[in-house]
Amino acid sequence: MMLGLGSVGLVLLSLAVQSGHGAQDSAVWSREETTERNYYTRYHNMSEITAWMEQMKRENPDVVSSMVYGQTYERRNITLLKIGLSSTGRKKAIWMDCGIHAREWIAPAFCQYFVKEILRTYKTDTKVNEMMKNLDFYITPVLNVDGYIYSWHNESTRLWRKSRSPGTGGCTCYGTDLNRNFYANWGMVGVSTDCCNLFYCGTKALSESEAWAVTDMLGKMREDILAFLTIHSYGQQLLVPYGHPNISAPNHDELMEVGLGAAKAIKAVHRMDYTVGTSPDILYPFSGSSQDFGRLIGIPLSFTFELRDKGKHGFELPEDQIQPTCEEAYAGAHHIITYAHDKVFYSYAATVTATLWTTLLAAWVSSAILL
Amino acid sequence: MDWTLLILLVVPTLVHGNSTVTVRTGSGPPVGSDQHPNSVPLSEDTQTTTEVREVVVEEVMTTGVLNPSHYPARRAATVVQHYLNTRYGSPYRWIFLSKVHSGSAEDVAEMRKYQLELTMQETISNVSGQCSAELLFPGGEGQSAPQVQASCEGLLQSNTTAQEEAFYQQHRASNNMVSGTDIPDSYGHMEPNMKPFWHLGGVASSFIMLRESNESTLYNMAQVANFTQLETEKDQLRFNYHVLLHEMISQEIIHWKLLVTWSPEQGVKVLQSELQPKCHDCEAPPNTTN
């Protein structure tokens, strides 16, 4: 135990010294990795992503498992990858979901990149390794599976946004905006009751099975989740809760500080500017979002990422920008996750307890020697 | 030994006085996080709560000094971007907003007046320039376009004359009318020879985006659905364009058909524009999205 306590101090020291985060490691690429490298510079359809999830499990059976946690309207599985070093106790968690809006293809691409990156670096990067020990990453590469598949159908469906549930009550359009359907000030602002509208919030909160699936999972895990990241495009922004203009998160200052730190980390990669703020401040007000729901049930660090670009390509971001976008977003996500992790695992309480025990033990040893 | 123990206990407590690992933000841009009008003071107990603190605040009027990160400045700055493209854009010159430095807004009679300091970037040459701009959004019932004045330094440095001239000559007397579809395609890809037509579509769209803009819109061109070259008339290259505009605040994809002309001397002109109706009842309609 004394060794354990001593090592806490050593790890603290090494944390202060260490600055690398593994995102830009220039590893020597083997032939296998080269193929993988090309893989992560292309967009992939749903069946490719499903096959890829199986491959991640196969290649990393000790750390990767999958969970089907819901069904879409069209009865497809909603699947997440659970990634972490196994432990006997209950672990803290990080939640990340991508592709809640179908046309934002760079988002699922980022989820895939993120998984690839933590699997690539956890054995060699001490920080990633530590976080893999203490945390489980729950990553949903595509949440709006129906919508994503529809956006791959042909050029004319490429810019689909919502789910694919049919309208009701005589309204003949399709789809609910999943990011307006959560039980978080549902229906209050930034929504429409017209099922043809792109902000249609559904007949009621959680009318959509996709939103229900996330809500169900988060409800089961809520005490354990340290950070909630939901990935979108475009606009180059990091949004903090809440989407309602008159409601502030109790830790707003902390969220802004961490967000600004993440934006700084992003900018250090490829000099891209990401704006940080609440949605009512920097974008537009809206309620019923997954991010708001995450914050409301008590997840302290809840962020929406709006990835590249700022409008030149918009949703149709060229594939040669996938890699740099993912690299910078990884740096931003890593910043937030590290903060969330360190806040729990290097807290004041832990430090004082460790110090107390060390000194008590030292006192006991010295008194034993004196006697 | 008692005193020793006490000192040993007290000293570490004093050293580790700060409760949480703080994140240094260093020299990031000031975004007024300290002055957030809706913020609730952070309680001493940094434990998170599930409680929502309702802060009843008067609606923040976007008058006076604007926060450069906030949406009013960004939307107005994008209008300036559209304006600059209508004035200076070409198949080899396409301008985008890079950064908002500062701005202010005020009510002037029935109208809303903005003043902005911006960095704009010409996206083909990557040359940036500083711009000062003034906009007037008309108030009242009429749907008239905003009025913009802008002066920029250094933005138009790139010499596009040779490329424009070559492009003009290549297509002017052409017996092969050029056309294209889905620029960029679903993967963000386009053939290199389509790029100038993409730029031209973006510049032509700027006329519409400028005209349609107000304080509640943020327009970008999402895609050139298709374009077809028509016979050259009066020394102007002529094209039919079908463009998809993305309006961010409604998230709508809006279809426009444009009759576009261009020459190096006359610049880009939009002779006709026609809004295409949105198809509500179609399940998988061609060229429309719901």
mmCIF file of N, CA, C and O in Angstrom, chain B residues 124-153:
data_model
loop_
_atom_site.group_PDB
_atom_site.id
_atom_site.type_symbol
_atom_site.label_atom_id
_atom_site.label_comp_id
_atom_site.label_asym_id
_atom_site.label_seq_id
_atom_site.Cartn_x
_atom_site.Cartn_y
_atom_site.Cartn_z
ATOM 1 N N ILE B 124 -8.714 30.467 -53.110
ATOM 2 C CA ILE B 124 -7.925 29.746 -54.114
ATOM 3 C C ILE B 124 -6.446 30.080 -53.953
ATOM 4 O O ILE B 124 -5.585 29.217 -54.024
ATOM 5 N N SER B 125 -6.160 31.342 -53.691
ATOM 6 C CA SER B 125 -4.772 31.760 -53.494
ATOM 7 C C SER B 125 -4.374 31.758 -52.021
ATOM 8 O O SER B 125 -3.207 31.893 -51.682
ATOM 9 N N ASN B 126 -5.365 31.628 -51.151
ATOM 10 C CA ASN B 126 -5.147 31.695 -49.699
ATOM 11 C C ASN B 126 -4.659 33.046 -49.207
ATOM 12 O O ASN B 126 -4.146 33.154 -48.093
ATOM 13 N N VAL B 127 -4.833 34.066 -50.017
ATOM 14 C CA VAL B 127 -4.448 35.416 -49.586
ATOM 15 C C VAL B 127 -5.531 35.979 -48.681
ATOM 16 O O VAL B 127 -6.721 35.903 -48.986
ATOM 17 N N SER B 128 -5.099 36.531 -47.548
ATOM 18 C CA SER B 128 -6.048 37.142 -46.611
ATOM 19 C C SER B 128 -5.949 38.649 -46.642
ATOM 20 O O SER B 128 -4.908 39.202 -46.997
ATOM 21 N N GLY B 129 -7.030 39.289 -46.255
ATOM 22 C CA GLY B 129 -7.025 40.741 -46.177
ATOM 23 C C GLY B 129 -7.933 41.221 -45.063
ATOM 24 O O GLY B 129 -8.877 40.531 -44.676
ATOM 25 N N GLN B 130 -7.619 42.387 -44.545
ATOM 26 C CA GLN B 130 -8.453 42.991 -43.501
ATOM 27 C C GLN B 130 -9.536 43.835 -44.151
ATOM 28 O O GLN B 130 -9.269 44.563 -45.106
ATOM 29 N N CYS B 131 -10.739 43.729 -43.643
ATOM 30 C CA CYS B 131 -11.857 44.477 -44.201
ATOM 31 C C CYS B 131 -12.610 45.222 -43.115
ATOM 32 O O CYS B 131 -12.777 44.710 -42.005
ATOM 33 N N SER B 132 -13.059 46.411 -43.491
ATOM 34 C CA SER B 132 -14.006 47.148 -42.652
ATOM 35 C C SER B 132 -15.308 47.202 -43.413
ATOM 36 O O SER B 132 -15.319 47.499 -44.613
ATOM 37 N N ALA B 133 -16.404 46.920 -42.735
ATOM 38 C CA ALA B 133 -17.683 46.866 -43.440
ATOM 39 C C ALA B 133 -18.778 47.506 -42.629
ATOM 40 O O ALA B 133 -18.736 47.559 -41.403
ATOM 41 N N GLU B 134 -19.762 48.007 -43.374
ATOM 42 C CA GLU B 134 -20.959 48.558 -42.755
ATOM 43 C C GLU B 134 -22.157 47.936 -43.461
ATOM 44 O O GLU B 134 -22.178 47.874 -44.692
ATOM 45 N N LEU B 135 -23.113 47.459 -42.679
ATOM 46 C CA LEU B 135 -24.310 46.859 -43.275
ATOM 47 C C LEU B 135 -25.545 47.540 -42.721
ATOM 48 O O LEU B 135 -25.591 47.919 -41.563
ATOM 49 N N LEU B 136 -26.570 47.579 -43.569
ATOM 50 C CA LEU B 136 -27.874 48.055 -43.135
ATOM 51 C C LEU B 136 -28.891 46.977 -43.457
ATOM 52 O O LEU B 136 -29.101 46.651 -44.634
ATOM 53 N N PHE B 137 -29.487 46.413 -42.407
ATOM 54 C CA PHE B 137 -30.595 45.487 -42.638
ATOM 55 C C PHE B 137 -31.881 46.291 -42.584
ATOM 56 O O PHE B 137 -32.150 46.957 -41.580
ATOM 57 N N PRO B 138 -32.678 46.233 -43.643
ATOM 58 C CA PRO B 138 -33.913 47.018 -43.625
ATOM 59 C C PRO B 138 -34.903 46.445 -42.632
ATOM 60 O O PRO B 138 -35.009 45.234 -42.475
ATOM 61 N N GLY B 139 -35.605 47.336 -41.959
ATOM 62 C CA GLY B 139 -36.633 46.878 -41.038
ATOM 63 C C GLY B 139 -37.968 46.855 -41.729
ATOM 64 O O GLY B 139 -38.059 46.958 -42.954
ATOM 65 N N GLY B 140 -38.998 46.738 -40.970
ATOM 66 C CA GLY B 140 -40.340 46.821 -41.532
ATOM 67 C C GLY B 140 -40.746 45.579 -42.299
ATOM 68 O O GLY B 140 -40.131 44.528 -42.209
ATOM 69 N N GLU B 141 -41.800 45.744 -43.085
ATOM 70 C CA GLU B 141 -42.441 44.594 -43.724
ATOM 71 C C GLU B 141 -41.700 44.111 -44.962
ATOM 72 O O GLU B 141 -41.690 42.938 -45.265
ATOM 73 N N GLY B 142 -41.082 45.028 -45.673
ATOM 74 C CA GLY B 142 -40.502 44.680 -46.971
ATOM 75 C C GLY B 142 -39.368 43.675 -46.880
ATOM 76 O O GLY B 142 -38.638 43.612 -45.907
ATOM 77 N N GLN B 143 -39.260 42.870 -47.900
ATOM 78 C CA GLN B 143 -38.223 41.856 -47.920
ATOM 79 C C GLN B 143 -37.053 42.322 -48.762
ATOM 80 O O GLN B 143 -36.598 41.610 -49.639
ATOM 81 N N SER B 144 -36.567 43.507 -48.517
ATOM 82 C CA SER B 144 -35.497 43.986 -49.385
ATOM 83 C C SER B 144 -34.134 43.571 -48.856
ATOM 84 O O SER B 144 -33.975 43.245 -47.680
ATOM 85 N N ALA B 145 -33.181 43.601 -49.756
ATOM 86 C CA ALA B 145 -31.860 43.082 -49.467
ATOM 87 C C ALA B 145 -31.104 44.024 -48.541
ATOM 88 O O ALA B 145 -31.354 45.229 -48.521
ATOM 89 N N PRO B 146 -30.161 43.484 -47.767
ATOM 90 C CA PRO B 146 -29.303 44.356 -46.960
ATOM 91 C C PRO B 146 -28.388 45.189 -47.851
ATOM 92 O O PRO B 146 -28.038 44.779 -48.953
ATOM 93 N N GLN B 147 -28.032 46.350 -47.354
ATOM 94 C CA GLN B 147 -27.081 47.199 -48.076
ATOM 95 C C GLN B 147 -25.725 47.077 -47.409
ATOM 96 O O GLN B 147 -25.630 47.156 -46.180
ATOM 97 N N VAL B 148 -24.711 46.888 -48.237
ATOM 98 C CA VAL B 148 -23.375 46.646 -47.687
ATOM 99 C C VAL B 148 -22.373 47.593 -48.310
ATOM 100 O O VAL B 148 -22.415 47.857 -49.509
ATOM 101 N N GLN B 149 -21.485 48.086 -47.446
ATOM 102 C CA GLN B 149 -20.295 48.791 -47.938
ATOM 103 C C GLN B 149 -19.107 48.129 -47.280
ATOM 104 O O GLN B 149 -19.145 47.850 -46.075
ATOM 105 N N ALA B 150 -18.072 47.894 -48.068
ATOM 106 C CA ALA B 150 -16.895 47.270 -47.468
ATOM 107 C C ALA B 150 -15.647 47.731 -48.181
ATOM 108 O O ALA B 150 -15.657 47.936 -49.395
ATOM 109 N N SER B 151 -14.598 47.908 -47.405
ATOM 110 C CA SER B 151 -13.302 48.166 -48.026
ATOM 111 C C SER B 151 -12.287 47.221 -47.412
ATOM 112 O O SER B 151 -12.268 47.008 -46.194
ATOM 113 N N CYS B 152 -11.491 46.647 -48.293
ATOM 114 C CA CYS B 152 -10.549 45.632 -47.851
ATOM 115 C C CYS B 152 -9.136 45.991 -48.271
ATOM 116 O O CYS B 152 -8.930 46.595 -49.325
ATOM 117 N N GLU B 153 -8.197 45.561 -47.463
ATOM 118 C CA GLU B 153 -6.788 45.771 -47.801
ATOM 119 C C GLU B 153 -6.123 44.443 -48.037
ATOM 120 O O GLU B 153 -6.218 43.542 -47.192
#
